[in-house]
Short mmCIF file of C-alpha atoms in Angstrom, two decimals:
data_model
loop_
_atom_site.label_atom_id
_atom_site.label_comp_id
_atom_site.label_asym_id
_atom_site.label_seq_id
_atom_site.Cartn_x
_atom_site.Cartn_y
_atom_site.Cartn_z
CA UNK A 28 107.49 58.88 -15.52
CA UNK A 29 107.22 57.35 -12.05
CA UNK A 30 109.79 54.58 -10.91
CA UNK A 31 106.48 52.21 -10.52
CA UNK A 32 104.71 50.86 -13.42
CA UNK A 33 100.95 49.71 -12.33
CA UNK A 34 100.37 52.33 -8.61
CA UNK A 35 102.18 55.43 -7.82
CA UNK A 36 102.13 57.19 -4.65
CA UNK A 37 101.23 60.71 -6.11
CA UNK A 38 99.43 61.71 -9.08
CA UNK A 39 100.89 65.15 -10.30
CA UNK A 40 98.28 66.82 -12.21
CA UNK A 41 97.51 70.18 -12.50
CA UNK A 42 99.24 73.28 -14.50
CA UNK A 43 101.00 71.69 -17.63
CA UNK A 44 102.73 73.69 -20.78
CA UNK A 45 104.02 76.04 -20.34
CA UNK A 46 104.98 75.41 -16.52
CA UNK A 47 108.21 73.52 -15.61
CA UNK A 48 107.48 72.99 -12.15
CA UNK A 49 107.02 69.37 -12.10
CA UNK A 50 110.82 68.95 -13.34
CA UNK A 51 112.16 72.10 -11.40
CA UNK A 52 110.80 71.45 -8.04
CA UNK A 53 108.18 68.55 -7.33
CA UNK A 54 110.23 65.46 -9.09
CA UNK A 55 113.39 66.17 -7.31
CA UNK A 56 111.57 66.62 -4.06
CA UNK A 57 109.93 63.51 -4.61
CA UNK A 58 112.61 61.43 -5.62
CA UNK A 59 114.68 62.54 -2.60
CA UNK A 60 112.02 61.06 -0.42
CA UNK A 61 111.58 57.83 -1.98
CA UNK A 62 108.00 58.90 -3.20
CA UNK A 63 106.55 57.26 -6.58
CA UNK A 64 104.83 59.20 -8.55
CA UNK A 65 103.10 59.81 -12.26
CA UNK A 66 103.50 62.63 -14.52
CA UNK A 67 100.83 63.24 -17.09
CA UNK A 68 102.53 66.31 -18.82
CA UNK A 69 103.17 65.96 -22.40
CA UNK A 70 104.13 68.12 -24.88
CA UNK A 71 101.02 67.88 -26.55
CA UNK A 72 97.73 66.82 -25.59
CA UNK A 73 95.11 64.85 -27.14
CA UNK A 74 91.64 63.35 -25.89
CA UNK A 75 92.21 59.76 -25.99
CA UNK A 76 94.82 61.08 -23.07
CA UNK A 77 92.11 61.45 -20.76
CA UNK A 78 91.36 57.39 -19.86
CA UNK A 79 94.91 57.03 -19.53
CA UNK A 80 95.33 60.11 -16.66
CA UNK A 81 91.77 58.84 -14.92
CA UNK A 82 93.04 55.24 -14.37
CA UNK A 83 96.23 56.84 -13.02
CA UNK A 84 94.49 59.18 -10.87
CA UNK A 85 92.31 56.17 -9.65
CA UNK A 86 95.32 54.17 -8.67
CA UNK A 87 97.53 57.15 -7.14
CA UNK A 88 97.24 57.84 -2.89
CA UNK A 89 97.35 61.25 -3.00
CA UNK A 90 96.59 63.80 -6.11
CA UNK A 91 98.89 66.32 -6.01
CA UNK A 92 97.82 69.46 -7.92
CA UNK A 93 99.02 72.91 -8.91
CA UNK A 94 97.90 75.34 -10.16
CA UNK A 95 100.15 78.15 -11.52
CA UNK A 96 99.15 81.86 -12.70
CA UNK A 97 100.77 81.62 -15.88
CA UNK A 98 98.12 78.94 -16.94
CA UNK A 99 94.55 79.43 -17.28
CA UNK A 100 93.90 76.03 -14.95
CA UNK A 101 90.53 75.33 -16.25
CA UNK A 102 91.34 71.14 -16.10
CA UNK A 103 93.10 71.41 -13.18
CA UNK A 104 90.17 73.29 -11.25
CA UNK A 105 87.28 70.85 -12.78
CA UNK A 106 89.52 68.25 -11.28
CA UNK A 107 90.32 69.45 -8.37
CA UNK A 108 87.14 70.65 -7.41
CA UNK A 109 85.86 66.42 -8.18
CA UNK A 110 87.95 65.44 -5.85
CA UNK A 111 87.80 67.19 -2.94
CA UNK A 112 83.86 66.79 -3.53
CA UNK A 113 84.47 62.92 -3.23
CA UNK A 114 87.08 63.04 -0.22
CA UNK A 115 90.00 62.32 -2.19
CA UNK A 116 93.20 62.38 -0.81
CA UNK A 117 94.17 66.03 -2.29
CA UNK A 118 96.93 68.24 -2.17
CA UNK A 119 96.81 71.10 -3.55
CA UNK A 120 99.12 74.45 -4.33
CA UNK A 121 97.41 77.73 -5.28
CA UNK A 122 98.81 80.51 -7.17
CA UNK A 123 96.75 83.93 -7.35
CA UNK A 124 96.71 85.87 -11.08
CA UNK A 125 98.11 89.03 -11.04
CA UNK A 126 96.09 91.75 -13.47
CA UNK A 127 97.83 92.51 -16.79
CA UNK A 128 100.34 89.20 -16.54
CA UNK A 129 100.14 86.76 -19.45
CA UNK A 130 98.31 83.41 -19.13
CA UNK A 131 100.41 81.30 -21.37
CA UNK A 132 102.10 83.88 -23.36
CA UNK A 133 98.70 85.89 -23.81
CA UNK A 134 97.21 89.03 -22.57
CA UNK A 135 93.95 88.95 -21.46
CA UNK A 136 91.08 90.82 -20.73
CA UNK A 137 90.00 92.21 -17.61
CA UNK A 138 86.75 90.06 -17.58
CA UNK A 139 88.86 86.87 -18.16
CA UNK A 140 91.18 87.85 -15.35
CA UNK A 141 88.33 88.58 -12.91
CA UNK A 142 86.21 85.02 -13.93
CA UNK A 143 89.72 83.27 -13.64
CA UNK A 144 90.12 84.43 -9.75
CA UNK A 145 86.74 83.99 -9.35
CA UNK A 146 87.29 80.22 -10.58
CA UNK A 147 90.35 79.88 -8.11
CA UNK A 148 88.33 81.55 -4.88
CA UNK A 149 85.23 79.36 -5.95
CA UNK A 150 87.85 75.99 -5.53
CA UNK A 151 89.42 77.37 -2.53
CA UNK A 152 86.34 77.90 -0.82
CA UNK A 153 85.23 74.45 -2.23
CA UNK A 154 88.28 72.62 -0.88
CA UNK A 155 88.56 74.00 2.30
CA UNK A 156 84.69 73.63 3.13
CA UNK A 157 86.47 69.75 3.10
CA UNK A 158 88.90 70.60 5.29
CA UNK A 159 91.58 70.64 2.73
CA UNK A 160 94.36 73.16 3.25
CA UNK A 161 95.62 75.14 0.26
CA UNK A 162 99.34 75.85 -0.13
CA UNK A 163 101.18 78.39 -1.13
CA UNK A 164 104.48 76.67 -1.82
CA UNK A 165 105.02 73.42 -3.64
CA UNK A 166 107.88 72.74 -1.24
CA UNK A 167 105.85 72.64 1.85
CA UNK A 168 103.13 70.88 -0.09
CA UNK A 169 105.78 68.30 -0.90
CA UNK A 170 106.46 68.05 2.77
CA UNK A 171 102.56 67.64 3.64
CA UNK A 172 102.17 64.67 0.89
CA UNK A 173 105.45 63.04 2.71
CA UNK A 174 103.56 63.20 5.96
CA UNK A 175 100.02 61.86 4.80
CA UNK A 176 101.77 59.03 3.54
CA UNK A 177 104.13 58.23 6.62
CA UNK A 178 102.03 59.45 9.78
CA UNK A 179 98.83 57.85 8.58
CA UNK A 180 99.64 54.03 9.25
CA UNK A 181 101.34 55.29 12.78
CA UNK A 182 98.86 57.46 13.60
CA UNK A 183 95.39 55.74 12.92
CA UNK A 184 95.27 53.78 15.27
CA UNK A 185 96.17 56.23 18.20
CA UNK A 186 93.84 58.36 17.18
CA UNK A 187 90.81 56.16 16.63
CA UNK A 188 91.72 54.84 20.30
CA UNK A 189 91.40 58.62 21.17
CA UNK A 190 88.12 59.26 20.12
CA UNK A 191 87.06 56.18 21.87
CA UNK A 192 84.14 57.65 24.98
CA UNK A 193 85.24 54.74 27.30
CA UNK A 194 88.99 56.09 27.88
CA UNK A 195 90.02 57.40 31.06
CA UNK A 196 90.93 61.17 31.30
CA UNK A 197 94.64 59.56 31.84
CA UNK A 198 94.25 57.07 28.88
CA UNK A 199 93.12 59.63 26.73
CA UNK A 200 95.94 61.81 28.03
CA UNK A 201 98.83 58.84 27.17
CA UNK A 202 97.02 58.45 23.67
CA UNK A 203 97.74 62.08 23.02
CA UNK A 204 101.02 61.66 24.26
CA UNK A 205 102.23 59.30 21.84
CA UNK A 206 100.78 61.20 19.14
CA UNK A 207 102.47 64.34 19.93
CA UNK A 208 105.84 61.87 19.98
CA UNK A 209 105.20 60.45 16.72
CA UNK A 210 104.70 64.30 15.34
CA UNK A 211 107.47 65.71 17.51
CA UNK A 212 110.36 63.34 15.41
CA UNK A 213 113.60 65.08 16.57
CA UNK A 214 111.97 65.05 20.59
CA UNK A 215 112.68 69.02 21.06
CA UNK A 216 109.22 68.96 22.80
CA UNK A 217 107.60 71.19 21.05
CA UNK A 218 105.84 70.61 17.43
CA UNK A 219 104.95 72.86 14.56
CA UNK A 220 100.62 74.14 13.87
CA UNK A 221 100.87 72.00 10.85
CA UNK A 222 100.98 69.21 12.51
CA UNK A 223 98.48 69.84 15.08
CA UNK A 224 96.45 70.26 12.22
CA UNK A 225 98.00 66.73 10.36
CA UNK A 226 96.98 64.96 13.52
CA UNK A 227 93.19 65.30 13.47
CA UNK A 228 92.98 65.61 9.39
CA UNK A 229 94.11 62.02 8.74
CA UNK A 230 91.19 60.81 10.26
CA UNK A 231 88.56 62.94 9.62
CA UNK A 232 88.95 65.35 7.12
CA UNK A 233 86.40 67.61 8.51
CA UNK A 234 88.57 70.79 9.86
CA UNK A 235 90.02 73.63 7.59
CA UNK A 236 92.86 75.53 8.77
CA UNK A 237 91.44 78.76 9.51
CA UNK A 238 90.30 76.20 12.84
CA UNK A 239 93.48 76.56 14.39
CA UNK A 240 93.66 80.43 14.08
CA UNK A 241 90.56 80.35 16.06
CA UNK A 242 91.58 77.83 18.61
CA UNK A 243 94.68 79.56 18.83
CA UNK A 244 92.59 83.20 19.78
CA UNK A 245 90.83 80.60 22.54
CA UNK A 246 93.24 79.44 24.46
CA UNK A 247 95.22 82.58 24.21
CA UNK A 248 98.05 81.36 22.64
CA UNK A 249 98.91 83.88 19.89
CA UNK A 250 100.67 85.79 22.86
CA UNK A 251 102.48 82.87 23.53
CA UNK A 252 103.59 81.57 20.19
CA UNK A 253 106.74 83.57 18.47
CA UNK A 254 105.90 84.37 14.74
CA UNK A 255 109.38 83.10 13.91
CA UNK A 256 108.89 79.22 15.36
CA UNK A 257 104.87 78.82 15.09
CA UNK A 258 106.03 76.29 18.10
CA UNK A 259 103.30 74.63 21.11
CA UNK A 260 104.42 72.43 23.43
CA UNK A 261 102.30 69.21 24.93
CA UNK A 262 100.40 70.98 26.77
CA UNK A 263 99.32 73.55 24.50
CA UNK A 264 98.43 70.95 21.84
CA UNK A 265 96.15 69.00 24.26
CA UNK A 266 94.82 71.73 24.73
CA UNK A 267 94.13 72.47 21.09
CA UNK A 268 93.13 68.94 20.25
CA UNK A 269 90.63 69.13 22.86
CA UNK A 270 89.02 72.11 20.84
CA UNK A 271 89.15 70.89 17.59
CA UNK A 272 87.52 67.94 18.56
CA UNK A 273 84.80 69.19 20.30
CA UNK A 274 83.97 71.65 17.40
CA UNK A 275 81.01 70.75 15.60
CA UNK A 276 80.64 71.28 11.60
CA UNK A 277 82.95 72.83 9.09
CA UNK A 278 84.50 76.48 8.57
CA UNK A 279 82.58 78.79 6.32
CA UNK A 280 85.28 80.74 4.30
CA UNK A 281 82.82 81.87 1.69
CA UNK A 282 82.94 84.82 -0.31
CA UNK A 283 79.24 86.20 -0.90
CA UNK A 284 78.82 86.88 -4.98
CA UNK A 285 75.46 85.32 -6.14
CA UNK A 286 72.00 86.00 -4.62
CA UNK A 287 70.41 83.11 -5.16
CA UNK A 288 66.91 84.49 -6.18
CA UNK A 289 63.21 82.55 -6.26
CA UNK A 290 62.00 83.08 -9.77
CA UNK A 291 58.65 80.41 -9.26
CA UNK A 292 56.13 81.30 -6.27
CA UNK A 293 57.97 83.75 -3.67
CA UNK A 294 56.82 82.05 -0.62
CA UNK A 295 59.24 79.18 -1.00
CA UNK A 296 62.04 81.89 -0.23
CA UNK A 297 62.82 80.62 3.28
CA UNK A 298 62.06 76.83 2.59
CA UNK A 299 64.54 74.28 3.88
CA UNK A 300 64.71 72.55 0.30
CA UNK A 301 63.84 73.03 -3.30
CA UNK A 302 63.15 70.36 -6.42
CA UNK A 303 65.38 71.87 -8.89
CA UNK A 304 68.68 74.23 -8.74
CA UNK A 305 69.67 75.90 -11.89
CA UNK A 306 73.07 77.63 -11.83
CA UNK A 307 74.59 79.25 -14.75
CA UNK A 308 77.27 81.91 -15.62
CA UNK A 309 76.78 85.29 -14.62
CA UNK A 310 77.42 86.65 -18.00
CA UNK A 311 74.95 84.50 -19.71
CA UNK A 312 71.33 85.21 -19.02
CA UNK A 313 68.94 84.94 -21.53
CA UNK A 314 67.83 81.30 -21.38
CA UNK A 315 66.54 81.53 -17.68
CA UNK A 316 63.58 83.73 -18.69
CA UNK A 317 63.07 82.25 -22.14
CA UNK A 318 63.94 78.44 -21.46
CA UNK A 319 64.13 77.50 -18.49
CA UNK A 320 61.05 79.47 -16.93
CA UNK A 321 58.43 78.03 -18.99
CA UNK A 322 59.09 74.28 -18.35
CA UNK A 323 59.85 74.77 -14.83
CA UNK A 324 56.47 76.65 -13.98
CA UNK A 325 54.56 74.11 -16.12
CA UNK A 326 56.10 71.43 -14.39
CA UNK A 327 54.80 72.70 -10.77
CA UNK A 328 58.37 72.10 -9.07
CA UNK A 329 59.80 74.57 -6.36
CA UNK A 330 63.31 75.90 -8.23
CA UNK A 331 65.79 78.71 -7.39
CA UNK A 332 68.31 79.90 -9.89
CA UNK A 333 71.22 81.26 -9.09
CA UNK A 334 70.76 85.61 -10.15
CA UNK A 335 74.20 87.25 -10.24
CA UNK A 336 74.99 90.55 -9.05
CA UNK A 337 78.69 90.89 -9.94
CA UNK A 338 81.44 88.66 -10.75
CA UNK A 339 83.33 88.72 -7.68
CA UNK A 340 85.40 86.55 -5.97
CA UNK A 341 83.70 83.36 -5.72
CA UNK A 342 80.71 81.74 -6.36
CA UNK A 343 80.42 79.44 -3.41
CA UNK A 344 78.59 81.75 -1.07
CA UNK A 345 77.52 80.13 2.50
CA UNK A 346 74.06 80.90 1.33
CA UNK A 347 74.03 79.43 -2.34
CA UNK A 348 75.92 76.36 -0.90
CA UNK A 349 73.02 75.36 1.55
CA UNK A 350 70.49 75.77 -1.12
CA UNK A 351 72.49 73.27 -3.55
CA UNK A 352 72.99 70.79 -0.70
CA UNK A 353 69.03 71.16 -0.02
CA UNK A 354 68.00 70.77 -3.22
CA UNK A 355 66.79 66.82 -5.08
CA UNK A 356 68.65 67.63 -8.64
CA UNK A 357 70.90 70.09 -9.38
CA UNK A 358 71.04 71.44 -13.28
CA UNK A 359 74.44 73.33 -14.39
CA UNK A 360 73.91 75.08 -17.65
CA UNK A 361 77.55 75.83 -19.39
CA UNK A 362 76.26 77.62 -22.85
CA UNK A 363 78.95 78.53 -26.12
CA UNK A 364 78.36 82.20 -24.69
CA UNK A 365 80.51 81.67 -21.35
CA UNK A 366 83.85 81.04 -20.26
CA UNK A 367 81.96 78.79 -17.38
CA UNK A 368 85.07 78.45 -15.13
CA UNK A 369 83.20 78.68 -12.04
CA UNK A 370 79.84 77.10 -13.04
CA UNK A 371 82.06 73.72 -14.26
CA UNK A 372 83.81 73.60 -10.55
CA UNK A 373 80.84 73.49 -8.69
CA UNK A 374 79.02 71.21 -10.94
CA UNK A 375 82.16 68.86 -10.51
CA UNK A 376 82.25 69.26 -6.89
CA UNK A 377 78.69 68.15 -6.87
CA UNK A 378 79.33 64.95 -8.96
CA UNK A 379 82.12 64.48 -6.36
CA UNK A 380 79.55 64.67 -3.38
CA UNK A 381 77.06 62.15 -5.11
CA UNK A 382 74.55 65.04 -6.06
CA UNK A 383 72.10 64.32 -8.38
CA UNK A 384 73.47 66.19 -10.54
CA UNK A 385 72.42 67.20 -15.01
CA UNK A 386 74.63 69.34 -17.21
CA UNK A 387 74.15 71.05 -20.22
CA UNK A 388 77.54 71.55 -22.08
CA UNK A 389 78.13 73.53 -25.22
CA UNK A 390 81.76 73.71 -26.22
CA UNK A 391 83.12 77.51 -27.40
CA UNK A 392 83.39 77.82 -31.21
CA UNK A 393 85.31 80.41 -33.61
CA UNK A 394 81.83 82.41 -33.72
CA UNK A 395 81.86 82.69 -29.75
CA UNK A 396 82.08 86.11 -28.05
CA UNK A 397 82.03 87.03 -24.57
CA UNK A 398 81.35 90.91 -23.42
CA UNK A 399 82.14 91.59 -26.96
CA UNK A 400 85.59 89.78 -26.80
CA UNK A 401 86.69 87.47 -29.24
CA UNK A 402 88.40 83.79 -28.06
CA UNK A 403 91.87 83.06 -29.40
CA UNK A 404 92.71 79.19 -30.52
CA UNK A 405 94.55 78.76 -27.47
CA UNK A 406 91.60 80.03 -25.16
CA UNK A 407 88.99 78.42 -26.74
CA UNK A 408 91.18 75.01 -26.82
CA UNK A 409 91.74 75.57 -22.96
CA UNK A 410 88.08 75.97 -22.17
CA UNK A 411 86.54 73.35 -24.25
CA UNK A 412 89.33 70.89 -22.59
CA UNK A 413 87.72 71.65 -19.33
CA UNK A 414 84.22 70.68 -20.77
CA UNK A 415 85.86 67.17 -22.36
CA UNK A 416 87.16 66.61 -18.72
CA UNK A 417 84.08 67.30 -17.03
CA UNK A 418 81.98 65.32 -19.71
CA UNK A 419 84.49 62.29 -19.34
CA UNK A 420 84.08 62.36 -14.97
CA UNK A 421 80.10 62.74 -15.52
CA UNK A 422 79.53 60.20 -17.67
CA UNK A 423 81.55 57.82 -15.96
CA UNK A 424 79.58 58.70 -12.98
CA UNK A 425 76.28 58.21 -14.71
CA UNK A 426 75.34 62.13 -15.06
CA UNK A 427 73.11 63.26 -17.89
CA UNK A 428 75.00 65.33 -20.27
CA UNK A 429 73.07 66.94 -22.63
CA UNK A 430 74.05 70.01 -25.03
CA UNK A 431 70.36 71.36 -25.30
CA UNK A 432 69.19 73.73 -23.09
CA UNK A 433 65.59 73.06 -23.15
CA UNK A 434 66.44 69.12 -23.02
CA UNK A 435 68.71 69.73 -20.28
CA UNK A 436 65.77 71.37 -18.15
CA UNK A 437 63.29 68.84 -19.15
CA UNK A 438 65.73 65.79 -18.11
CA UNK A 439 66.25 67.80 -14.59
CA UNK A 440 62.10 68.03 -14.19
CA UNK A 441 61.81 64.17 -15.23
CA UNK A 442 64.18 62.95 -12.74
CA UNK A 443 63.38 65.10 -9.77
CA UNK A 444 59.61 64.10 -10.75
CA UNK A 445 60.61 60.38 -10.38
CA UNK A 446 61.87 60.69 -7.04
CA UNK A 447 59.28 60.64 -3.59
CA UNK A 448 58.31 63.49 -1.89
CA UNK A 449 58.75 66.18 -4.70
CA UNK A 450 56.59 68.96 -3.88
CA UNK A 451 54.69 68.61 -7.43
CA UNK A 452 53.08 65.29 -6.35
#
């Protein structure tokens, strides 16, 4: 439990039983550096839980999360995923599944492995479309969450007065100056990437890392930099700044998996927007052709569903993502015949952004069966948790949830109907 009672600095959610890592490695770290935090791991869980973790995740400045390969994750990526949708202040430590390793003391198949990295790509590319870096090490995570919550009152300022258009070429020179002071804390001169990349997060959240490979290719400066140190020097990072700033957009780091297919009149194909998007796991087909086609065509709507090739490695493809950012109301179908890992992170990402956003939720029973393969207890708990979570953040966001397909569809048409300048009217 944190040293505070009402706030805590961190939230640490993320990979729980059978994972030790809060105890082994983040409290320690924590404590050392004066950081409150909250720990929601218990040693066993139970739904009235979940109000109890959301006010503390409401009250903490930054959400720490981890996710560990000996866990399944499915909470921890429906959460994460929410979070970096609505610009949280997220931290978050990756850890990729190995094939034939046991997820909490269980092996699984080789379809569960693949939709479980497919669920942690589908985040990653999520998070960093935010400009959210993903760690590696809880350590230098730890490290990160120490500097958001130190640099950010010094740094502000500076760098709001930076971005200013009426400053001199010298004033904006002396601005970066004293950042690259405040960064450079034992005045060797020179500063790590990181922080290059600290200094224009913490107020605008809008570059990924990948930016700094890239800006590092520009100005030449891989040559320059030794592997060992990952060291630039003042004029280097102006230099760098410079760039980043004048970059427009975010990175694309998406992995191409669905082909995102018109199933109503072809020659919407290379619209700008669409009424209705209908994603859905790749595994579970059926109820596009047999549900969902005959009250979309009947209601006169332009729609795209999401058609799967493969499962690969993620489901956030540069292509998909623009058409579920163009489209009025978004419908996520997670049936009892699908894991849904990666379908629940985008619809949660979406609820994040302030999509208009319907679900259709069916939680796994003992009669479910995926590809033939029967779900333990422990599974099936782990996967239906996810749906509680993302059921709990919808509703409180004031998302239809429905667990009827064909009620789902309908509730997408009415709303989408209701708003101006749908193509039906």
């Amino acid at each position: 439990m944190s040293k505070c009672n009402v706030t805590h600095d961190v939230f640490l959610g993320g990979s729980c039983n059978p994972t030790t890592w809060r105890q082994d490695v983040a409290i320690p770290l924590l404590e050392s550096l004066g950081i409150t935090y909250y720990n929601p791991q218990v040693s066993e869980w139970s739904a009235d839980l979940v109000t109890v973790e959301h006010n503390a995740k409401e009250s903490a400045c930054i959400l720490f999360y981890v996710l560990d390969r000996r866990t399944r994750n499915v909470v921890g990526i429906v959460e994460a995923a929410n979070f970096a949708g609505a610009h949280r202040n997220l931290v978050l430590v990756m850890d990729s599944y190995q094939e034939q390793e046991p997820i909490a003391g269980e092996t699984i198949s080789h379809t569960e492995f693949e939709e479980l990295c497919s669920g942690l790509a589908t985040l990653k590319d999520l998070v960093e479309r935010q400009g959210i870096p993903v760690f590696g090490s809880i350590k230098t995570a730890i490290n990160w969450t120490a500097e958001l919550l130190n640099q950010k009152p010094k740094m502000f300022g500076t760098i709001n007065a930076l971005q200013k258009v009426n400053l001199s070429d010298s004033e904006k020179r002396q601005k970066l100056k004293e950042i690259f002071e405040l960064l450079d804390k034992n005045g060797e001169g020179e500063i790590n990437l990181a922080d290059v990349y600290l200094a224009y997060h913490i107020v605008t959240k809008k570059k990924s890392a990948i930016d700094l490979h890239n800006i590092m290719k520009h100005n030449e400066l891989e040559k320059e930099i030794s592997s060992d140190c990952n060291k630039i020097n003042f004029e280097q990072f102006c230099g760098m700044m410079k760039d980043l700033k004048q970059q427009n957009g975010t990175t694309e780091r998406f992995v191409s998996c669905c082909n995102p297919g018109i199933t109503s009149n072809q020659e919407h194909l290379h619209s700008s927007s669409f009424d209705i998007y209908i994603g859905g796991s790749c595994f579970d087909l059926e109820w596009k052709g047999t549900i969902a086609d005959p009250i979309l065509k009947k209601s006169g709507l332009k729609y795209v569903m999401a058609e799967c090739d493969l499962l690969k490695n993620s489901r956030a493809a540069p292509k998909e993502a623009d058409i579920m950012e163009n489209s009025s109301v978004l419908l996520f179908i997670i049936t009892s015949n699908t894991r849904g890992l990666e379908t629940m992170a985008l619809a949660s990402f979406y609820i994040g952004r302030g999509k208009n956003v319907v679900l259709c939720i069916q939680e796994l029973n003992d009669s479910c069966c995926i590809s033939n393969e029967k779900f333990t207890q422990l599974a099936m708990n782990d996967y239906n948790r996810g749906r509680i979570y993302l059921k709990d953040l919808a509703r409180r966001k004031g998302v239809p949830v429905l667990e009827n397909i064909s009620d789902a569809v309908q509730c997408a048409v009415d709303r989408c109907i209701a708003l101006p300048h749908t193509s039906s009217r």
